[in-house]
Coordinates of C-alpha atoms in Angstrom, one line a residue:
M1 CA -11.8 49.1 -76.7
L2 CA -14.8 47.5 -78.4
L3 CA -16.1 44.2 -77.0
L4 CA -19.1 43.0 -79.0
R5 CA -21.6 40.7 -77.3
R6 CA -21.2 37.7 -79.6
F7 CA -19.5 36.8 -82.8
P8 CA -21.2 34.4 -85.2
T9 CA -18.9 32.1 -87.3
F10 CA -18.9 32.6 -91.0
T11 CA -16.7 30.9 -93.6
L12 CA -17.5 32.9 -96.8
T13 CA -14.7 33.7 -99.2
L14 CA -16.4 37.0 -99.6
F15 CA -14.6 38.4 -96.6
S16 CA -11.2 38.0 -98.1
C17 CA -12.5 39.9 -101.1
I18 CA -13.8 42.6 -98.8
L19 CA -10.5 43.0 -97.1
L20 CA -8.6 43.1 -100.4
C21 CA -11.0 45.5 -102.0
E22 CA -11.0 47.9 -99.0
S23 CA -7.2 47.8 -98.7
N24 CA -7.0 48.8 -102.3
T25 CA -9.0 52.0 -101.6
L26 CA -6.0 53.3 -99.7
K27 CA -3.3 55.1 -101.5
A28 CA -0.3 53.1 -102.7
R29 CA 2.2 52.7 -99.9
Q30 CA 5.4 54.8 -100.2
T31 CA 8.7 53.8 -98.8
V32 CA 8.9 56.9 -96.6
R33 CA 6.0 59.2 -95.7
N34 CA 6.4 62.4 -93.7
F35 CA 4.2 63.9 -91.0
P36 CA 3.3 67.5 -91.2
D37 CA 5.1 70.2 -89.2
G38 CA 3.7 70.5 -85.7
F39 CA 2.3 67.0 -85.5
L40 CA 2.6 65.6 -82.0
F41 CA 3.6 62.1 -80.9
G42 CA 3.0 60.6 -77.4
T43 CA 2.1 57.5 -75.5
A44 CA -0.6 56.9 -72.9
T45 CA -1.3 55.1 -69.6
A46 CA -4.1 55.1 -67.0
S47 CA -3.8 55.5 -63.2
Y48 CA -5.3 52.2 -62.1
Q49 CA -3.4 50.3 -64.7
I50 CA 0.1 51.4 -63.7
E51 CA 0.2 53.3 -60.4
G52 CA -0.2 50.7 -57.7
G53 CA -0.1 52.2 -54.2
W54 CA -3.8 51.4 -54.1
N55 CA -4.1 52.5 -50.4
A56 CA -0.9 54.5 -50.1
D57 CA -0.6 57.8 -48.3
G58 CA -4.3 58.4 -47.9
K59 CA -5.8 57.1 -51.1
S60 CA -9.3 55.6 -50.7
E61 CA -10.9 52.7 -52.5
N62 CA -12.1 52.9 -56.1
I63 CA -14.5 50.5 -58.0
W64 CA -11.6 48.4 -59.4
D65 CA -10.0 48.1 -55.9
H66 CA -13.4 47.0 -54.6
M67 CA -14.3 44.6 -57.4
T68 CA -10.9 42.8 -57.5
H69 CA -10.5 42.5 -53.8
N70 CA -14.0 41.1 -53.3
N71 CA -13.9 38.8 -56.3
P72 CA -10.2 38.2 -57.0
C73 CA -10.7 35.8 -59.9
V74 CA -12.9 38.2 -61.8
T75 CA -9.7 38.8 -63.8
D76 CA -8.3 36.1 -66.0
D77 CA -5.2 35.6 -63.9
C78 CA -6.8 36.4 -60.5
L79 CA -4.5 39.5 -60.2
N80 CA -5.2 43.2 -59.6
G81 CA -3.8 46.6 -59.7
D82 CA -2.6 46.9 -56.1
V83 CA 1.0 47.2 -57.2
A84 CA 0.7 47.1 -61.0
D85 CA 3.8 48.8 -62.5
D86 CA 4.4 50.6 -59.2
S87 CA 4.5 54.0 -61.0
Y88 CA 3.5 55.6 -57.7
N89 CA 7.1 55.1 -56.8
L90 CA 8.8 54.7 -60.2
Y91 CA 7.4 57.7 -62.0
K92 CA 10.9 59.0 -62.8
R93 CA 11.6 55.8 -64.7
D94 CA 8.4 56.4 -66.6
V95 CA 9.5 59.9 -67.6
E96 CA 12.9 58.5 -68.5
M97 CA 11.2 56.2 -71.0
A98 CA 9.3 59.1 -72.5
R99 CA 12.6 60.8 -72.9
E100 CA 14.2 57.8 -74.5
L101 CA 11.4 57.7 -77.0
G102 CA 11.7 61.5 -77.6
L103 CA 8.0 62.1 -77.0
D104 CA 6.2 65.4 -77.4
F105 CA 3.7 64.5 -74.7
Y106 CA 2.7 61.8 -72.2
R107 CA -0.9 61.1 -71.6
F108 CA -1.8 59.8 -68.1
S109 CA -4.9 59.9 -65.9
I110 CA -5.4 61.1 -62.3
S111 CA -7.0 58.9 -59.7
W112 CA -10.0 60.7 -58.2
S113 CA -9.7 58.7 -54.9
R114 CA -6.0 59.6 -54.6
V115 CA -6.6 63.3 -54.8
L116 CA -10.0 63.5 -53.0
P117 CA -10.2 60.5 -50.6
T118 CA -13.7 61.4 -49.5
S119 CA -14.7 61.8 -53.2
F120 CA -15.5 65.5 -52.5
P121 CA -13.4 68.7 -52.2
D122 CA -13.8 68.9 -48.5
K123 CA -10.6 67.0 -48.0
M124 CA -7.6 67.3 -50.2
N125 CA -5.0 64.5 -50.0
E126 CA -1.8 66.4 -50.1
A127 CA 0.3 63.3 -50.8
G128 CA -1.8 62.5 -53.8
V129 CA -1.6 66.0 -55.1
Q130 CA 2.2 66.0 -54.6
Y131 CA 2.6 62.7 -56.6
Y132 CA 1.0 64.3 -59.6
N133 CA 2.9 67.5 -59.1
N134 CA 6.1 65.5 -59.1
L135 CA 5.1 63.7 -62.3
I136 CA 4.1 66.8 -64.1
N137 CA 7.2 68.7 -63.1
E138 CA 9.4 65.9 -64.1
L139 CA 7.9 65.8 -67.5
L140 CA 8.1 69.5 -68.0
K141 CA 11.8 69.4 -66.8
Y142 CA 12.5 67.6 -70.1
N143 CA 10.1 69.5 -72.3
I144 CA 7.5 66.7 -72.4
E145 CA 3.9 68.1 -72.2
P146 CA 1.6 66.4 -69.8
M147 CA -1.8 65.4 -71.3
V148 CA -4.1 64.7 -68.4
T149 CA -7.2 62.5 -68.4
I150 CA -9.5 63.6 -65.5
Y151 CA -11.4 60.3 -65.4
H152 CA -10.2 56.9 -66.7
W153 CA -12.7 54.4 -65.2
D154 CA -11.6 54.4 -61.6
L155 CA -14.6 55.9 -59.8
P156 CA -14.4 56.2 -56.0
Q157 CA -16.3 53.3 -54.5
K158 CA -18.2 55.7 -52.2
L159 CA -19.8 57.4 -55.3
Q160 CA -20.6 54.0 -56.8
E161 CA -22.5 53.1 -53.7
M162 CA -24.5 56.2 -54.3
S163 CA -25.4 54.9 -57.9
G164 CA -22.3 56.3 -59.6
W165 CA -22.9 57.5 -63.2
T166 CA -26.6 56.7 -63.0
N167 CA -27.1 59.3 -60.3
P168 CA -27.6 62.8 -61.8
H169 CA -25.8 64.4 -58.9
I170 CA -22.6 63.0 -60.4
V171 CA -22.7 66.0 -62.7
D172 CA -21.8 68.2 -59.7
W173 CA -19.5 65.6 -58.1
F174 CA -17.4 65.4 -61.3
S175 CA -17.5 69.2 -61.8
D176 CA -16.2 69.8 -58.3
Y177 CA -13.4 67.2 -58.9
S178 CA -12.5 68.7 -62.2
R179 CA -12.3 72.2 -60.8
V180 CA -9.8 70.9 -58.1
L181 CA -7.6 69.5 -60.8
F182 CA -7.7 72.8 -62.9
E183 CA -6.8 74.7 -59.7
Q184 CA -4.0 72.4 -58.7
F185 CA -2.4 71.5 -62.0
G186 CA -3.8 73.8 -64.7
D187 CA -0.9 76.3 -64.5
R188 CA 1.3 73.6 -66.1
V189 CA -1.1 71.3 -67.9
K190 CA -2.2 72.5 -71.3
Y191 CA -4.0 69.4 -72.6
W192 CA -7.0 68.1 -70.7
I193 CA -9.3 65.1 -71.4
T194 CA -12.4 65.0 -69.3
L195 CA -13.5 61.4 -69.7
N196 CA -12.0 58.3 -71.4
E197 CA -14.2 56.1 -73.5
P198 CA -17.8 56.8 -72.4
R199 CA -19.1 53.6 -74.1
E200 CA -16.9 51.4 -72.0
I201 CA -17.9 53.2 -68.8
C202 CA -21.6 53.0 -69.5
Y203 CA -22.3 49.9 -71.6
Q204 CA -19.6 47.6 -70.2
G205 CA -19.8 48.7 -66.6
Y206 CA -23.5 49.5 -66.2
G207 CA -25.3 47.6 -69.0
S208 CA -23.0 44.6 -69.0
V209 CA -20.4 42.9 -66.7
T210 CA -17.2 43.3 -68.7
M211 CA -16.0 46.3 -66.6
A212 CA -16.4 47.5 -63.0
P213 CA -18.9 48.0 -61.4
Q214 CA -20.5 45.1 -63.4
L215 CA -24.1 46.1 -62.8
N216 CA -25.6 44.2 -65.8
I217 CA -28.7 46.3 -66.0
Q218 CA -29.5 45.9 -69.7
G219 CA -31.2 48.5 -71.7
T220 CA -31.6 51.1 -69.0
A221 CA -28.6 51.7 -66.9
E222 CA -26.2 52.3 -69.8
Y223 CA -28.5 55.0 -71.2
M224 CA -28.9 56.8 -67.8
C225 CA -25.1 56.7 -67.5
A226 CA -24.6 58.1 -71.0
K227 CA -26.8 61.2 -70.4
N228 CA -25.2 62.0 -67.0
L229 CA -21.7 61.5 -68.3
L230 CA -22.3 63.8 -71.2
V231 CA -23.7 66.5 -69.1
A232 CA -20.9 66.1 -66.5
H233 CA -18.3 66.4 -69.3
A234 CA -20.0 69.5 -70.7
K235 CA -20.2 71.2 -67.3
A236 CA -16.5 70.5 -66.7
Y237 CA -15.7 71.8 -70.1
H238 CA -17.6 75.1 -69.5
I239 CA -16.0 75.5 -66.0
Y240 CA -12.6 75.4 -67.7
D241 CA -13.7 77.6 -70.6
K242 CA -15.1 80.3 -68.4
E243 CA -12.9 80.2 -65.3
F244 CA -9.5 78.9 -66.3
R245 CA -8.8 79.1 -70.1
A246 CA -8.0 82.8 -70.2
T247 CA -5.3 82.5 -67.5
Q248 CA -4.1 79.0 -68.1
G249 CA -4.3 78.9 -71.9
G250 CA -5.0 75.2 -72.3
T251 CA -7.3 73.0 -74.5
I252 CA -9.9 70.5 -73.3
G253 CA -11.9 67.8 -74.9
I254 CA -13.3 64.2 -74.5
T255 CA -12.0 60.9 -75.7
I256 CA -14.5 58.6 -77.5
S257 CA -13.7 54.9 -78.4
A258 CA -14.8 54.0 -81.9
S259 CA -14.4 50.9 -84.1
W260 CA -15.2 51.0 -87.7
M261 CA -18.5 49.1 -88.5
E262 CA -18.3 47.7 -92.1
P263 CA -21.6 46.3 -93.5
E264 CA -21.4 42.6 -94.5
T265 CA -23.0 43.5 -97.8
E266 CA -24.9 46.6 -99.2
D267 CA -28.1 45.0 -97.7
H268 CA -26.6 45.6 -94.3
A269 CA -25.5 49.2 -94.8
E270 CA -28.3 50.6 -92.7
A271 CA -27.6 48.1 -89.9
A272 CA -23.9 49.2 -89.9
E273 CA -24.9 52.8 -89.7
V274 CA -27.3 52.2 -86.8
M275 CA -24.6 50.4 -84.9
R276 CA -22.2 53.3 -85.5
Q277 CA -24.7 55.7 -84.1
F278 CA -25.3 53.5 -81.0
E279 CA -21.7 52.6 -80.4
W280 CA -19.9 55.9 -80.8
G281 CA -22.5 58.3 -82.3
Q282 CA -24.3 58.1 -79.0
Y283 CA -21.4 60.2 -77.5
A284 CA -20.1 62.0 -80.5
H285 CA -23.4 63.3 -82.0
P286 CA -24.5 65.3 -78.9
I287 CA -21.1 67.1 -78.9
F288 CA -19.9 67.4 -82.5
S289 CA -23.1 67.5 -84.6
K290 CA -24.7 70.7 -85.6
A291 CA -28.1 69.6 -84.1
G292 CA -26.8 68.1 -80.9
D293 CA -28.8 65.7 -78.8
F294 CA -28.7 61.9 -79.1
P295 CA -28.7 60.5 -82.6
P296 CA -32.3 60.5 -84.1
V297 CA -32.2 56.8 -84.8
M298 CA -31.4 56.1 -81.1
K299 CA -34.3 58.3 -79.9
E300 CA -36.8 56.9 -82.4
R301 CA -35.8 53.2 -82.0
I302 CA -35.6 53.1 -78.2
A303 CA -38.8 55.1 -77.8
A304 CA -40.7 52.7 -80.1
K305 CA -39.3 49.6 -78.4
S306 CA -39.9 51.0 -74.9
A307 CA -43.6 51.6 -75.7
A308 CA -44.0 48.1 -77.2
Q309 CA -42.4 46.6 -74.1
G310 CA -44.8 48.4 -71.8
F311 CA -42.7 51.2 -70.5
Q312 CA -44.4 54.5 -69.7
R313 CA -41.6 56.5 -71.3
S314 CA -38.5 55.8 -73.4
R315 CA -35.7 54.0 -71.7
L316 CA -33.4 56.6 -73.2
P317 CA -33.4 59.7 -71.0
E318 CA -34.2 63.0 -72.6
F319 CA -31.9 66.0 -72.6
T320 CA -33.5 69.3 -71.7
A321 CA -33.2 72.1 -74.3
E322 CA -30.7 73.7 -72.0
E323 CA -28.6 70.5 -71.7
V324 CA -28.6 70.0 -75.5
E325 CA -27.1 73.5 -75.9
M326 CA -24.6 73.0 -73.0
V327 CA -23.3 69.7 -74.4
R328 CA -23.2 70.7 -78.1
G329 CA -19.8 72.0 -79.0
S330 CA -18.3 71.2 -75.6
S331 CA -14.9 69.8 -76.9
D332 CA -12.0 71.6 -78.4
F333 CA -11.0 68.4 -80.2
F334 CA -12.4 64.9 -81.1
G335 CA -10.3 62.6 -78.9
L336 CA -10.4 59.2 -80.6
N337 CA -9.3 55.8 -79.2
H338 CA -9.3 53.3 -82.1
Y339 CA -8.1 49.7 -82.3
S340 CA -10.0 47.6 -84.7
S341 CA -13.0 47.0 -87.0
V342 CA -16.0 44.6 -87.3
I343 CA -18.3 43.3 -90.0
V344 CA -21.9 44.2 -89.2
F345 CA -25.1 42.4 -90.2
K346 CA -28.8 43.1 -89.5
N347 CA -30.4 40.8 -86.9
E348 CA -34.0 41.5 -86.0
S349 CA -34.5 38.2 -84.0
S350 CA -35.5 39.0 -80.4
L351 CA -34.5 35.5 -79.6
T352 CA -30.8 36.5 -80.1
Y353 CA -30.8 39.1 -77.3
D354 CA -32.0 39.8 -73.8
V355 CA -35.1 42.1 -74.0
P356 CA -34.9 44.9 -73.3
S357 CA -31.2 45.3 -74.0
Y358 CA -28.7 47.5 -75.9
Y359 CA -28.2 45.0 -78.7
D360 CA -31.9 44.3 -79.1
D361 CA -32.3 48.1 -79.5
I362 CA -29.7 48.1 -82.2
E363 CA -31.0 45.0 -84.1
A364 CA -27.6 44.3 -85.5
N365 CA -24.5 42.4 -84.5
G366 CA -20.9 42.1 -85.6
Y367 CA -18.0 39.7 -86.1
Q368 CA -14.5 39.6 -87.3
P369 CA -13.6 37.2 -90.1
S370 CA -11.2 34.4 -89.2
D371 CA -8.7 35.4 -91.8
W372 CA -8.1 38.8 -90.3
S373 CA -4.7 38.9 -88.5
G374 CA -5.3 39.1 -84.8
A375 CA -3.5 40.2 -81.6
A376 CA -3.5 38.6 -78.2
S377 CA -6.8 40.3 -77.4
S378 CA -9.6 38.4 -79.1
W379 CA -11.4 41.6 -80.2
L380 CA -8.3 43.2 -81.7
K381 CA -7.7 42.6 -85.4
D382 CA -5.2 44.4 -87.7
V383 CA -7.6 46.3 -90.1
P384 CA -5.9 49.6 -91.1
W385 CA -8.4 50.4 -93.8
G386 CA -11.1 50.6 -91.1
F387 CA -9.1 53.4 -89.4
Y388 CA -9.1 55.3 -92.7
K389 CA -12.8 54.8 -93.1
L390 CA -13.5 55.9 -89.5
L391 CA -11.4 59.1 -89.8
T392 CA -13.2 59.9 -93.1
A393 CA -16.6 59.4 -91.5
I394 CA -15.7 61.7 -88.6
R395 CA -14.5 64.3 -91.1
E396 CA -17.7 64.1 -93.2
N397 CA -20.3 63.7 -90.4
Y398 CA -19.0 66.3 -88.0
D399 CA -17.6 69.1 -90.2
N400 CA -14.0 68.0 -90.0
P401 CA -13.2 68.5 -86.3
V402 CA -9.6 68.7 -85.0
V403 CA -8.8 65.0 -84.1
F404 CA -6.5 63.8 -81.4
I405 CA -5.7 60.1 -81.7
T406 CA -5.5 59.5 -77.9
E407 CA -5.0 55.7 -78.1
N408 CA -4.0 53.2 -80.8
G409 CA -2.2 50.0 -80.1
Y410 CA -1.7 46.2 -80.3
S411 CA -1.5 43.4 -77.7
T412 CA 0.9 40.5 -77.5
Y413 CA 1.6 37.8 -74.9
G414 CA 5.0 39.3 -74.2
G415 CA 8.6 39.1 -75.5
L416 CA 10.9 41.8 -76.9
E417 CA 10.6 40.9 -80.6
D418 CA 7.2 42.2 -81.5
E419 CA 7.0 42.3 -85.3
D420 CA 3.2 42.1 -85.3
R421 CA 3.0 45.2 -83.2
I422 CA 5.4 47.0 -85.6
T423 CA 3.3 45.9 -88.6
Y424 CA 0.2 47.1 -86.9
Y425 CA 1.6 50.6 -86.0
R426 CA 3.0 51.1 -89.5
G427 CA -0.3 50.1 -91.1
Y428 CA -2.4 52.3 -89.0
L429 CA -0.1 55.3 -89.2
N430 CA -0.1 54.8 -93.0
A431 CA -4.0 54.8 -93.1
M432 CA -4.0 57.9 -90.8
L433 CA -1.7 59.7 -93.2
D434 CA -4.0 58.7 -96.1
A435 CA -7.0 60.2 -94.3
M436 CA -4.9 63.4 -93.5
E437 CA -4.0 63.8 -97.1
D438 CA -7.7 63.6 -97.9
G439 CA -8.3 66.5 -95.5
S440 CA -8.9 64.9 -92.0
D441 CA -7.5 67.3 -89.4
V442 CA -5.5 64.9 -87.3
R443 CA -2.9 66.7 -85.1
V444 CA -1.9 64.2 -82.4
Y445 CA -1.1 60.5 -82.3
T446 CA -0.8 58.5 -79.1
A447 CA 0.5 54.9 -78.9
W448 CA -1.1 52.7 -76.3
S449 CA 0.8 52.0 -74.3
L450 CA 4.1 53.3 -72.9
M451 CA 4.5 50.0 -71.0
D452 CA 2.7 46.8 -70.2
N453 CA 0.1 47.3 -67.5
F454 CA -3.0 45.8 -65.8
E455 CA -5.3 45.2 -68.8
W456 CA -8.6 45.3 -66.8
M457 CA -10.4 42.0 -66.9
R458 CA -7.5 40.3 -68.7
G459 CA -5.2 41.1 -65.8
Y460 CA -1.6 40.8 -67.0
T461 CA -2.2 38.2 -69.6
E462 CA -2.2 40.6 -72.5
R463 CA 0.6 43.1 -73.1
F464 CA 0.2 46.4 -74.9
G465 CA 3.5 48.1 -74.0
L466 CA 6.3 49.5 -76.1
Y467 CA 8.2 48.6 -73.0
E468 CA 8.0 45.2 -71.4
V469 CA 7.4 45.1 -67.7
D470 CA 8.9 42.3 -65.6
Y471 CA 6.1 41.6 -63.0
E472 CA 8.3 39.0 -61.2
S473 CA 10.8 41.7 -60.4
P474 CA 10.2 43.9 -57.3
E475 CA 11.7 46.7 -59.3
R476 CA 9.1 46.1 -62.1
T477 CA 12.0 46.4 -64.6
R478 CA 11.0 48.1 -67.9
T479 CA 12.8 47.0 -71.1
P480 CA 12.2 48.4 -74.5
R481 CA 10.7 46.1 -77.2
K482 CA 11.7 46.4 -80.8
S483 CA 8.6 48.4 -81.4
A484 CA 9.9 51.0 -79.0
F485 CA 12.9 51.5 -81.2
V486 CA 10.8 51.8 -84.3
Y487 CA 8.4 54.3 -82.6
K488 CA 11.4 56.3 -81.4
E489 CA 12.6 56.6 -85.0
I490 CA 9.2 57.7 -86.2
V491 CA 9.1 60.4 -83.5
R492 CA 12.8 61.5 -84.2
T493 CA 12.4 61.7 -88.0
R494 CA 8.8 62.8 -88.2
A495 CA 8.5 60.2 -90.9
L496 CA 7.1 56.7 -91.4
D497 CA 9.9 54.5 -93.0
F498 CA 8.7 51.0 -93.8
N499 CA 12.2 49.7 -94.3
Y500 CA 13.8 51.0 -91.1
E501 CA 15.4 48.3 -89.0
P502 CA 16.6 49.4 -85.6
N503 CA 19.6 48.6 -83.6
T504 CA 18.0 47.3 -80.4
T505 CA 21.1 46.9 -78.3
I506 CA 20.6 50.0 -76.3
M507 CA 17.9 52.7 -75.9
T508 CA 19.5 56.1 -75.5
I509 CA 18.1 59.6 -74.6
D510 CA 18.4 62.1 -77.4
E511 CA 19.6 65.6 -76.6
G512 CA 16.7 67.8 -75.7
H513 CA 14.9 65.1 -73.7

């Protein structure tokens, strides 16, 4: 999820024109549009956001446990994920919801510190392994494929105290952890995601303070993190490819967060492209481009600025030739988390930024016009044409890779009548179908999220769930929203019907799930 550093206020009527013109580039909306045969639908969650049981049955502390316990009001509501949705105990209800929706797959993540409480493979936590075995087996019992994310932001605190993702030894730590998961669960898991949203891990956690561990080391730590993360991902990929793929028959990739960056005018087209390369090209280019390595504009710009600032070498670490080759091509699919878009303008004023810093290196910034329809999250606007443009850019820039949409969703403040979420999903699915008709090879769509959950720094103030969770109830009662009924119909019919109105009196389980 993209969080830009600052948003200038503009009141130009040009922006309404931009929105209208871009919307008109999409194909005319049809009443009913069909998805291709074999297209897969699912929902997603993440371990810290739903599991609870933060210290249950041998689990050790992770960076979100540590941060929220030591500074409780770091979140908007001074709450944490100690109990969250209590999925550690209520996983059967989670699977029941997946059955109610008729899902093809359920994407969830595994907690490193629940499986390996020392962070290393010297000690396996059997209770943690059994929890995930139970969840996986319950899903497969009802023909729902598990899609497993190996790492979704909850690094063991012990590893963070050893510099976390800025320590090059994390390549081996992550590889060892990944091998354990392949060994324990790979006989049944056929879809693997190594890492979720590298930009949020590195920029927000290491360069800024908007995610744990809140290091706020601008212009250096996020780049160190990025290199180590990419090499760690690639090593885990090759371990699976060489040691497990032949016998387990699965697929493995990485999930990258990407917003669409639209230039304010043609004069800002270069700035928008530079921002794209920094924001998501930084992680996509090394893997999916023919050349590999960090994007050239990043290497050139950061090296020049570093020299001018008195550094002895570029603040952007270099890949060795061997690392470039190892990282390049190390994903079976382009996992894409997409939520919204921004308008980008060139900004060369060093007075605007800390120096050195990520945004000073970019020399551009972004904002979202006030007339864009917005969600409960300040950064999330309903801009479906941006999704179309993003998918088109991925197709054109990276030789049309297989794309898995691994997150897409909309936040509200709660309530079962969520028309805005329904409008968002329909608009984004429509834009995705437009891109697919143009040739984009999208094969998977994942709604974020199955249910309300701990929304990181926002606590429980923003709700993304198809199911509403009652956090006042010890049972954490889950109730389907109207959007859940609409999504269920999309999955059942394999079609997008803009006129469908559900009967929301009861959510039933269809035969086969």
